[in-house]
Amino acid sequence: DGGITQSPKYLFRKEGQNVTLSCEQNLNHDAMYWYRQDPGQGLRLIYYSQIVNDFQKGDIAEGYSVSREKKESFPLTVTSAQKNPTAFYLCASSIGTGGQSTDTQYFGPGTRLTVL
Amino acid sequence: GNSVTQMEGPVTLSEEAFLTINCTYTATGYPSLFWYVQYPGEGLQLLLKATKADDKGSNKGFEATYRKETTSFHLEKGSVQVSDSAVYFCALTLYNFNKFYFGSGTKLNVKP
């Protein structure tokens, strides 16, 4: 089955530690995204990537970093510089090729990060 | 700029009631419009979409019509079920842009 996987589903970290959230897709999509969702809130864009080896900051990139070395993978690192990292993190992907009509974003199941 | 505004929730309805969740947008270009649904503890799932004016997206009894004149994309369902309880997000994206703009979400509670 094609889709997006995120691991782990729940993640706990101590304050001051970096942690990396995994996102993998087998949809052959070019574009991938990371969002943060706080309780009762909407989605805020952290980073996005439209092609391998390229990515752009979203609205709340401070304290986060990403890499896009492979088309199917877009890991997110939450660094110790992120002041309030406890949240639900969602990864998404879309076809994303230039010149196409606007297309749908497909989401993974999310990772809930809790800082202890 | 580009933005989406949704009605605040929670919306509480009895089973079989009629549902409307309002969504309006502002866009610098000609957007495509989407409704996503999120069940507790899960990611977002596409519910329906519309890519041009007067298009009607529909799925699982839900409908929304792209109204360019009122910049709206209201979600409707004629008879809700308990299983429809979730958070609903309205979103837009622009042609060849690949960035999505989401509303803040509207929580729907359906009581038996």
Coordinates of N, CA and C in Angstrom, one line a residue:
Chain A
D1 N 0.8 -1.2 0.0 CA 0.0 0.0 0.0 C 0.9 1.2 0.0
G2 N 0.5 2.2 -0.8 CA 1.2 3.5 -0.8 C 0.8 4.4 0.3
G3 N 1.7 5.1 0.8 CA 1.3 6.0 1.9 C 2.5 6.7 2.6
I4 N 2.2 7.4 3.7 CA 3.2 8.1 4.4 C 3.3 7.5 5.8
T5 N 4.5 7.2 6.2 CA 4.7 6.6 7.6 C 5.5 7.6 8.4
Q6 N 5.1 7.7 9.6 CA 5.9 8.5 10.6 C 6.2 7.7 11.8
S7 N 7.4 7.8 12.3 CA 7.8 7.1 13.5 C 8.7 7.9 14.4
P8 N 8.6 7.6 15.7 CA 7.6 6.8 16.3 C 6.3 7.6 16.5
K9 N 5.2 6.9 17.0 CA 3.9 7.6 17.2 C 4.0 8.5 18.4
Y10 N 4.7 8.0 19.4 CA 4.9 8.8 20.6 C 6.4 8.9 20.9
L11 N 6.8 10.1 21.3 CA 8.2 10.3 21.6 C 8.4 11.2 22.8
F12 N 9.2 10.8 23.7 CA 9.5 11.5 24.9 C 11.0 11.9 24.9
R13 N 11.2 13.2 25.2 CA 12.6 13.6 25.3 C 12.8 14.5 26.5
K14 N 14.0 14.5 27.0 CA 14.4 15.4 28.1 C 14.7 16.7 27.5
E15 N 14.5 17.7 28.3 CA 14.8 19.1 28.0 C 16.3 19.2 27.6
G16 N 16.6 19.9 26.5 CA 18.0 20.1 26.2 C 18.5 19.1 25.2
Q17 N 17.7 18.1 24.9 CA 18.1 17.1 23.9 C 17.6 17.3 22.5
N18 N 18.3 17.0 21.5 CA 17.8 17.0 20.1 C 17.1 15.7 19.9
V19 N 16.1 15.7 19.0 CA 15.4 14.5 18.7 C 15.0 14.6 17.2
T20 N 15.0 13.5 16.5 CA 14.7 13.4 15.1 C 13.4 12.6 14.9
L21 N 12.5 13.2 14.1 CA 11.3 12.5 13.8 C 11.4 12.0 12.3
S22 N 10.9 10.8 12.1 CA 11.1 10.2 10.8 C 9.8 10.4 10.0
C23 N 10.0 10.6 8.7 CA 8.9 10.7 7.7 C 9.3 10.0 6.4
E24 N 8.6 9.0 6.0 CA 8.9 8.3 4.8 C 7.6 8.2 3.9
Q25 N 7.8 8.3 2.6 CA 6.7 8.2 1.7 C 7.1 7.3 0.5
N26 N 6.1 6.5 0.1 CA 6.4 5.6 -1.1 C 5.4 6.0 -2.2
L27 N 5.0 7.2 -2.2 CA 4.0 7.7 -3.2 C 4.7 8.3 -4.4
N28 N 6.0 8.3 -4.4 CA 6.8 9.0 -5.5 C 6.5 10.5 -5.6
H29 N 6.2 11.1 -4.5 CA 5.9 12.5 -4.5 C 7.2 13.3 -4.4
D30 N 7.2 14.5 -5.1 CA 8.4 15.3 -5.0 C 8.4 16.2 -3.8
A31 N 7.2 16.7 -3.4 CA 7.1 17.7 -2.3 C 6.8 17.0 -1.0
M32 N 7.4 17.5 0.0 CA 7.1 17.0 1.4 C 7.1 18.2 2.4
Y33 N 6.4 18.0 3.5 CA 6.1 19.1 4.4 C 6.1 18.6 5.8
W34 N 6.5 19.5 6.7 CA 6.3 19.3 8.2 C 5.4 20.4 8.8
Y35 N 4.5 19.9 9.6 CA 3.6 20.9 10.3 C 3.7 20.6 11.8
R36 N 3.4 21.6 12.5 CA 3.2 21.4 13.9 C 1.7 21.8 14.3
Q37 N 1.2 21.0 15.2 CA -0.2 21.2 15.6 C -0.2 21.2 17.2
D38 N -0.7 22.3 17.8 CA -0.8 22.4 19.2 C -2.3 22.1 19.5
P39 N -2.6 21.7 20.8 CA -3.9 21.3 21.2 C -5.0 22.4 20.8
G40 N -6.0 22.0 20.1 CA -7.1 22.9 19.7 C -6.7 23.9 18.7
Q41 N -5.5 23.7 18.1 CA -5.0 24.7 17.1 C -5.0 24.1 15.7
G42 N -4.8 25.0 14.8 CA -4.6 24.6 13.4 C -3.2 24.1 13.1
L43 N -2.9 24.0 11.9 CA -1.5 23.5 11.5 C -0.6 24.7 11.1
R44 N 0.6 24.6 11.6 CA 1.6 25.7 11.3 C 2.8 25.0 10.5
L45 N 3.1 25.6 9.4 CA 4.2 25.0 8.5 C 5.6 25.3 9.1
I46 N 6.3 24.2 9.2 CA 7.7 24.3 9.8 C 8.7 24.4 8.7
Y47 N 8.7 23.4 7.8 CA 9.6 23.4 6.6 C 8.9 22.7 5.5
Y48 N 9.3 22.9 4.3 CA 8.8 22.2 3.2 C 10.0 22.0 2.1
S49 N 9.8 21.0 1.3 CA 10.8 20.6 0.3 C 10.1 20.3 -1.0
Q50 N 10.5 20.9 -2.0 CA 9.8 20.6 -3.3 C 10.6 19.7 -4.2
I51 N 11.9 19.4 -3.8 CA 12.7 18.5 -4.5 C 13.9 18.1 -3.7
V52 N 14.4 17.0 -4.0 CA 15.6 16.4 -3.3 C 16.7 17.5 -3.2
N53 N 17.3 17.5 -2.0 CA 18.4 18.4 -1.7 C 18.1 19.9 -1.7
D54 N 16.8 20.2 -1.6 CA 16.3 21.6 -1.4 C 15.2 21.6 -0.5
F55 N 15.2 22.7 0.4 CA 14.0 22.9 1.3 C 14.0 24.3 1.7
Q56 N 12.8 24.7 2.1 CA 12.5 26.1 2.5 C 11.9 26.2 3.9
K57 N 12.2 27.3 4.6 CA 11.6 27.5 5.9 C 10.1 27.9 5.7
G58 N 9.4 27.3 6.6 CA 8.0 27.7 6.7 C 7.8 28.9 7.7
D59 N 6.6 28.9 8.3 CA 6.3 30.0 9.2 C 7.0 30.0 10.6
I60 N 7.4 28.7 11.0 CA 7.9 28.6 12.4 C 9.1 27.7 12.4
A61 N 10.1 28.0 11.6 CA 11.3 27.1 11.4 C 12.3 27.2 12.5
E62 N 12.2 28.3 13.3 CA 13.3 28.4 14.4 C 13.2 27.3 15.4
G63 N 14.4 26.7 15.6 CA 14.6 25.6 16.5 C 14.4 24.2 15.9
Y64 N 14.2 24.2 14.6 CA 14.0 23.0 13.8 C 15.0 22.9 12.7
S65 N 15.3 21.7 12.2 CA 16.1 21.5 11.0 C 15.6 20.3 10.3
V66 N 15.9 20.3 9.0 CA 15.5 19.2 8.1 C 16.6 18.8 7.1
S67 N 16.4 17.7 6.5 CA 17.3 17.3 5.4 C 16.4 16.6 4.3
R68 N 16.9 16.6 3.1 CA 16.1 15.9 2.1 C 17.1 15.3 1.1
E69 N 17.7 14.2 1.6 CA 18.8 13.5 0.8 C 18.2 12.5 -0.1
K70 N 17.0 12.0 0.2 CA 16.3 11.1 -0.7 C 14.9 11.5 -0.9
K71 N 14.4 11.2 -2.0 CA 13.0 11.6 -2.4 C 12.0 11.1 -1.4
E72 N 12.2 9.9 -0.9 CA 11.1 9.3 -0.1 C 11.2 9.7 1.4
S73 N 12.3 10.5 1.8 CA 12.5 10.7 3.2 C 12.7 12.2 3.5
F74 N 12.1 12.6 4.6 CA 12.2 14.0 5.0 C 12.2 14.1 6.5
P75 N 13.3 13.8 7.2 CA 13.4 13.8 8.6 C 13.4 15.2 9.2
L76 N 12.8 15.4 10.3 CA 12.7 16.6 11.1 C 13.5 16.5 12.4
T77 N 14.4 17.4 12.6 CA 15.1 17.4 13.9 C 14.6 18.6 14.8
V78 N 14.2 18.3 15.9 CA 13.7 19.3 16.9 C 14.9 19.5 17.8
T79 N 15.5 20.7 17.7 CA 16.7 21.0 18.5 C 16.4 21.5 19.9
S80 N 17.4 21.6 20.7 CA 17.3 22.2 22.0 C 17.0 23.7 22.0
A81 N 17.1 24.3 20.8 CA 16.8 25.7 20.7 C 15.3 26.0 20.6
Q82 N 14.6 24.9 20.3 CA 13.1 25.1 20.2 C 12.6 25.2 21.6
K83 N 12.0 26.3 22.0 CA 11.6 26.6 23.3 C 10.4 25.8 23.9
N84 N 9.6 25.5 23.0 CA 8.3 24.8 23.4 C 8.0 23.7 22.5
P85 N 8.8 22.6 22.5 CA 8.6 21.6 21.4 C 7.5 20.6 21.6
T86 N 6.9 20.5 22.8 CA 5.8 19.6 23.0 C 4.6 19.9 22.1
A87 N 4.3 19.0 21.2 CA 3.3 19.2 20.2 C 3.1 17.9 19.4
F88 N 2.1 18.0 18.5 CA 1.8 16.9 17.5 C 2.4 17.3 16.2
Y89 N 3.3 16.5 15.6 CA 4.0 16.8 14.4 C 3.4 16.0 13.2
L90 N 3.1 16.6 12.2 CA 2.5 16.0 11.0 C 3.4 16.2 9.8
C91 N 3.6 15.1 9.1 CA 4.3 15.1 7.8 C 3.3 15.0 6.7
A92 N 3.6 15.6 5.6 CA 2.7 15.5 4.4 C 3.5 15.4 3.2
S93 N 2.9 15.0 2.1 CA 3.5 15.0 0.8 C 2.5 15.3 -0.3
S94 N 3.0 15.8 -1.4 CA 2.2 16.0 -2.6 C 3.0 15.8 -3.8
I95 N 2.3 15.6 -5.0 CA 3.0 15.4 -6.2 C 4.0 16.4 -6.5
G96 N 3.6 17.7 -6.5 CA 4.6 18.8 -6.4 C 5.4 19.1 -7.6
T97 N 5.2 18.5 -8.7 CA 6.0 18.8 -9.9 C 5.5 20.1 -10.5
G98 N 6.5 20.9 -10.9 CA 6.1 22.2 -11.5 C 5.3 22.0 -12.7
G99 N 4.4 22.9 -13.0 CA 3.6 22.9 -14.2 C 2.3 22.1 -14.0
Q100 N 2.2 21.3 -12.9 CA 1.0 20.6 -12.7 C -0.1 21.4 -12.1
S101 N -1.3 21.0 -12.2 CA -2.4 21.7 -11.5 C -2.2 21.5 -10.0
T102 N -2.8 22.3 -9.2 CA -2.7 22.2 -7.8 C -3.1 20.8 -7.3
D103 N -2.4 20.3 -6.4 CA -2.7 18.9 -6.1 C -2.8 18.8 -4.6
T104 N -3.2 17.6 -4.2 CA -3.6 17.3 -2.8 C -2.4 17.0 -1.9
Q105 N -2.5 17.4 -0.7 CA -1.5 17.0 0.3 C -2.0 15.7 1.0
Y106 N -1.2 14.8 1.2 CA -1.5 13.5 1.9 C -0.7 13.5 3.2
F107 N -1.3 13.1 4.3 CA -0.7 13.2 5.6 C -0.4 11.9 6.2
G108 N 0.7 11.9 7.0 CA 1.0 10.7 7.8 C 0.2 10.7 9.1
P109 N 0.4 9.7 9.9 CA -0.4 9.6 11.1 C 0.0 10.5 12.3
G110 N 1.2 11.1 12.1 CA 1.6 12.0 13.1 C 2.5 11.4 14.2
T111 N 3.3 12.3 14.8 CA 4.2 11.9 16.0 C 3.9 12.9 17.1
R112 N 3.6 12.3 18.3 CA 3.3 13.2 19.4 C 4.6 13.3 20.2
L113 N 5.2 14.5 20.3 CA 6.4 14.7 21.0 C 6.1 15.3 22.4
T114 N 6.6 14.8 23.4 CA 6.5 15.3 24.7 C 7.9 15.6 25.3
V115 N 8.1 16.8 25.8 CA 9.3 17.1 26.5 C 9.1 17.0 28.0
L116 N 10.0 16.2 28.6 CA 9.8 16.0 30.1 C 10.6 16.9 30.9
Chain B
G1 N -2.6 38.9 1.1 CA -2.0 37.6 1.3 C -3.1 36.5 1.2
N2 N -2.6 35.3 1.5 CA -3.5 34.1 1.4 C -3.9 33.6 2.8
S3 N -5.1 33.4 3.0 CA -5.6 32.9 4.4 C -6.9 32.2 4.3
V4 N -7.3 31.5 5.3 CA -8.5 30.7 5.4 C -9.1 31.0 6.8
T5 N -10.4 31.3 6.8 CA -11.1 31.6 8.0 C -12.3 30.6 8.2
Q6 N -12.3 29.9 9.3 CA -13.3 29.0 9.6 C -14.1 29.4 10.8
M7 N -15.4 29.0 10.8 CA -16.2 29.2 12.0 C -15.5 28.5 13.2
E8 N -15.6 29.2 14.4 CA -15.1 28.6 15.6 C -16.0 27.5 16.1
G9 N -15.4 26.5 16.7 CA -16.2 25.4 17.3 C -16.1 25.5 18.8
P10 N -16.5 24.5 19.5 CA -17.0 23.3 18.8 C -18.5 23.5 18.4
V11 N -18.8 22.7 17.4 CA -20.2 22.6 16.9 C -20.8 21.3 17.5
T12 N -21.9 21.4 18.2 CA -22.5 20.2 18.8 C -23.8 20.0 18.1
L13 N -24.1 18.8 17.6 CA -25.3 18.5 16.9 C -25.8 17.1 17.4
S14 N -27.1 16.9 17.2 CA -27.7 15.6 17.4 C -27.6 14.8 16.1
E15 N -27.5 13.5 16.3 CA -27.5 12.6 15.1 C -28.6 12.9 14.2
E16 N -28.3 12.9 12.9 CA -29.3 13.2 11.8 C -29.6 14.7 11.6
A17 N -28.9 15.5 12.3 CA -29.1 17.0 12.1 C -28.3 17.4 10.9
F18 N -28.7 18.6 10.4 CA -28.0 19.2 9.2 C -26.7 19.9 9.7
L19 N -25.7 19.7 8.9 CA -24.4 20.4 9.3 C -24.0 21.4 8.3
T20 N -23.6 22.6 8.8 CA -22.9 23.5 8.0 C -21.7 24.0 8.7
I21 N -20.5 24.0 8.1 CA -19.3 24.6 8.7 C -18.8 25.6 7.7
N22 N -18.8 26.9 8.1 CA -18.4 28.0 7.2 C -16.9 28.1 7.0
C23 N -16.6 28.4 5.8 CA -15.2 28.6 5.4 C -15.1 29.7 4.4
T24 N -14.3 30.8 4.6 CA -14.1 31.8 3.7 C -12.6 32.0 3.5
Y25 N -12.2 32.5 2.4 CA -10.8 32.6 2.1 C -10.4 33.9 1.4
T26 N -9.2 34.3 1.5 CA -8.6 35.3 0.7 C -7.4 34.7 0.0
A27 N -7.2 35.1 -1.3 CA -6.1 34.5 -2.1 C -5.6 35.5 -3.1
T28 N -4.3 35.5 -3.3 CA -3.7 36.4 -4.3 C -3.8 35.9 -5.7
G29 N -4.2 34.7 -5.8 CA -4.4 34.1 -7.2 C -5.7 33.3 -7.2
Y30 N -5.8 32.3 -8.0 CA -7.0 31.5 -8.2 C -6.8 30.2 -7.5
P31 N -7.3 30.0 -6.3 CA -7.0 28.8 -5.5 C -7.8 27.6 -5.8
S32 N -7.2 26.5 -5.4 CA -8.0 25.2 -5.2 C -8.3 25.2 -3.7
L33 N -9.5 24.6 -3.4 CA -10.0 24.5 -2.1 C -10.2 23.1 -1.6
F34 N -10.0 22.9 -0.3 CA -10.0 21.5 0.2 C -10.7 21.5 1.6
W35 N -11.3 20.4 1.9 CA -11.7 20.1 3.3 C -11.0 18.8 3.7
Y36 N -10.4 18.9 4.9 CA -9.7 17.7 5.5 C -10.4 17.4 6.8
V37 N -10.4 16.1 7.2 CA -10.9 15.7 8.5 C -9.9 15.1 9.3
Q38 N -9.9 15.3 10.6 CA -8.9 14.7 11.5 C -9.6 14.1 12.7
Y39 N -9.5 12.8 12.8 CA -10.0 12.0 13.9 C -9.0 12.1 15.1
P40 N -9.4 11.9 16.3 CA -8.5 12.1 17.5 C -7.3 11.2 17.3
G41 N -6.1 11.9 17.5 CA -4.9 11.2 17.5 C -4.3 10.8 16.2
E42 N -5.0 11.2 15.1 CA -4.6 10.8 13.8 C -4.2 12.0 12.9
G43 N -3.6 11.7 11.7 CA -3.3 12.7 10.8 C -4.6 13.2 10.1
L44 N -4.4 14.1 9.1 CA -5.5 14.6 8.3 C -5.8 13.7 7.1
Q45 N -7.1 13.6 6.8 CA -7.5 12.9 5.7 C -8.2 13.8 4.7
L46 N -8.0 13.7 3.5 CA -8.7 14.5 2.5 C -10.2 14.1 2.5
L47 N -11.0 15.1 2.6 CA -12.5 14.8 2.6 C -13.0 15.1 1.2
L48 N -12.7 16.3 0.7 CA -13.2 16.6 -0.7 C -12.4 17.9 -1.1
K49 N -12.5 18.1 -2.4 CA -11.8 19.3 -2.9 C -12.5 19.8 -4.2
A50 N -12.2 21.1 -4.5 CA -12.8 21.7 -5.7 C -11.7 22.6 -6.3
T51 N -11.5 22.6 -7.6 CA -10.4 23.3 -8.2 C -10.8 24.5 -9.0
K52 N -12.1 24.7 -9.2 CA -12.5 25.9 -10.0 C -13.9 26.4 -9.5
A53 N -14.2 27.6 -9.8 CA -15.4 28.2 -9.4 C -16.6 27.4 -9.8
D54 N -17.6 27.3 -8.9 CA -18.8 26.6 -9.1 C -18.7 25.1 -9.0
D55 N -17.5 24.6 -8.9 CA -17.3 23.1 -8.7 C -17.9 22.7 -7.4
K56 N -18.4 21.5 -7.3 CA -18.9 21.0 -6.1 C -18.1 19.7 -5.8
G57 N -17.4 19.8 -4.6 CA -16.7 18.6 -4.1 C -17.7 17.8 -3.2
S58 N -17.6 16.5 -3.3 CA -18.5 15.7 -2.5 C -17.8 14.3 -2.1
N59 N -18.1 13.8 -0.9 CA -17.6 12.6 -0.5 C -18.3 12.2 0.8
K60 N -18.7 10.9 0.9 CA -19.3 10.4 2.2 C -20.5 11.2 2.7
G61 N -21.2 11.8 1.8 CA -22.4 12.6 2.1 C -22.1 14.1 2.4
F62 N -20.8 14.4 2.5 CA -20.4 15.8 2.6 C -20.3 16.5 1.3
E63 N -20.6 17.8 1.2 CA -20.5 18.6 0.0 C -20.0 19.9 0.3
A64 N -19.3 20.5 -0.7 CA -18.9 21.9 -0.5 C -18.8 22.5 -2.0
T65 N -19.3 23.7 -2.1 CA -19.3 24.4 -3.5 C -18.4 25.6 -3.4
Y66 N -17.5 25.6 -4.4 CA -16.6 26.7 -4.6 C -17.3 27.9 -5.1
R67 N -17.4 28.9 -4.2 CA -18.1 30.2 -4.6 C -17.1 31.3 -4.7
K68 N -16.8 31.7 -5.9 CA -15.8 32.7 -6.1 C -16.4 34.1 -5.7
E69 N -17.7 34.3 -6.0 CA -18.3 35.6 -5.7 C -18.3 36.0 -4.3
T70 N -18.4 34.9 -3.4 CA -18.4 35.2 -2.0 C -17.2 34.6 -1.3
T71 N -16.2 34.2 -2.1 CA -14.9 33.6 -1.6 C -15.2 32.6 -0.4
S72 N -16.1 31.7 -0.7 CA -16.5 30.7 0.3 C -16.4 29.3 -0.2
F73 N -16.3 28.4 0.8 CA -16.3 27.0 0.5 C -16.9 26.2 1.7
H74 N -18.2 26.5 2.0 CA -18.8 25.9 3.2 C -19.1 24.4 3.1
L75 N -18.8 23.7 4.2 CA -19.0 22.3 4.2 C -20.4 22.0 4.7
E76 N -21.1 21.1 4.0 CA -22.5 20.7 4.4 C -22.6 19.2 4.4
K77 N -23.5 18.7 5.3 CA -24.0 17.3 5.3 C -25.4 17.3 5.7
G78 N -26.2 16.6 5.0 CA -27.6 16.6 5.3 C -28.0 15.9 6.6
S79 N -27.3 14.8 7.0 CA -27.6 14.1 8.2 C -26.4 13.5 8.8
V80 N -25.9 14.1 9.9 CA -24.7 13.7 10.5 C -24.8 12.5 11.4
Q81 N -23.7 11.7 11.5 CA -23.7 10.5 12.4 C -22.7 10.7 13.5
V82 N -22.8 9.9 14.5 CA -21.8 10.0 15.6 C -20.4 9.8 15.1
S83 N -20.3 9.0 14.1 CA -18.9 8.7 13.5 C -18.3 9.9 12.8
D84 N -19.1 11.0 12.5 CA -18.6 12.2 11.9 C -17.9 13.1 12.9
S85 N -18.0 12.8 14.2 CA -17.3 13.6 15.2 C -15.8 13.6 14.9
A86 N -15.3 14.8 14.7 CA -13.9 15.0 14.3 C -13.6 16.5 14.2
V87 N -12.4 16.8 13.8 CA -12.1 18.2 13.5 C -12.0 18.4 12.0
Y88 N -12.6 19.4 11.5 CA -12.6 19.7 10.1 C -11.8 20.9 9.7
F89 N -10.9 20.8 8.8 CA -10.0 21.9 8.3 C -10.3 22.2 6.9
C90 N -10.5 23.5 6.7 CA -10.6 24.1 5.3 C -9.2 24.5 4.9
A91 N -8.9 24.4 3.6 CA -7.5 24.7 3.2 C -7.5 25.2 1.7
L92 N -6.5 26.0 1.4 CA -6.4 26.4 0.0 C -5.0 26.3 -0.5
T93 N -4.8 26.1 -1.7 CA -3.5 26.2 -2.3 C -3.6 26.9 -3.7
L94 N -2.5 27.4 -4.2 CA -2.5 28.2 -5.4 C -1.8 27.4 -6.5
Y95 N -2.2 27.6 -7.7 CA -1.6 26.9 -8.9 C -0.1 27.0 -8.8
N96 N 0.6 25.8 -9.0 CA 2.0 25.8 -9.1 C 2.8 26.4 -7.9
F97 N 2.1 26.3 -6.8 CA 2.7 26.9 -5.6 C 3.1 25.9 -4.6
N98 N 2.3 24.9 -4.4 CA 2.6 23.8 -3.5 C 2.6 24.1 -2.0
K99 N 2.3 25.3 -1.7 CA 2.1 25.6 -0.2 C 0.7 25.7 0.1
F100 N 0.3 25.0 1.2 CA -1.1 25.0 1.6 C -1.3 26.0 2.7
Y101 N -2.5 26.6 2.8 CA -2.9 27.5 3.9 C -4.1 26.8 4.5
F102 N -4.0 26.6 5.8 CA -5.1 25.9 6.6 C -5.8 26.8 7.5
G103 N -7.1 26.6 7.6 CA -7.9 27.3 8.7 C -7.5 26.7 10.0
S104 N -8.1 27.2 11.1 CA -7.8 26.8 12.4 C -8.5 25.5 12.9
G105 N -9.4 25.0 12.0 CA -10.1 23.8 12.4 C -11.4 24.1 13.1
T106 N -12.4 23.2 12.9 CA -13.7 23.3 13.6 C -14.0 21.9 14.1
K107 N -14.1 21.9 15.4 CA -14.5 20.6 16.0 C -16.0 20.3 16.0
L108 N -16.3 19.1 15.5 CA -17.7 18.7 15.5 C -18.0 17.6 16.4
N109 N -18.9 17.8 17.3 CA -19.4 16.7 18.2 C -20.8 16.3 17.8
V110 N -21.0 15.1 17.6 CA -22.3 14.6 17.2 C -22.8 13.7 18.3
K111 N -23.9 14.0 18.9 CA -24.5 13.2 20.0 C -25.5 12.3 19.5
P112 N -25.6 11.0 20.1 CA -26.6 10.1 19.7 C -28.0 10.5 20.1

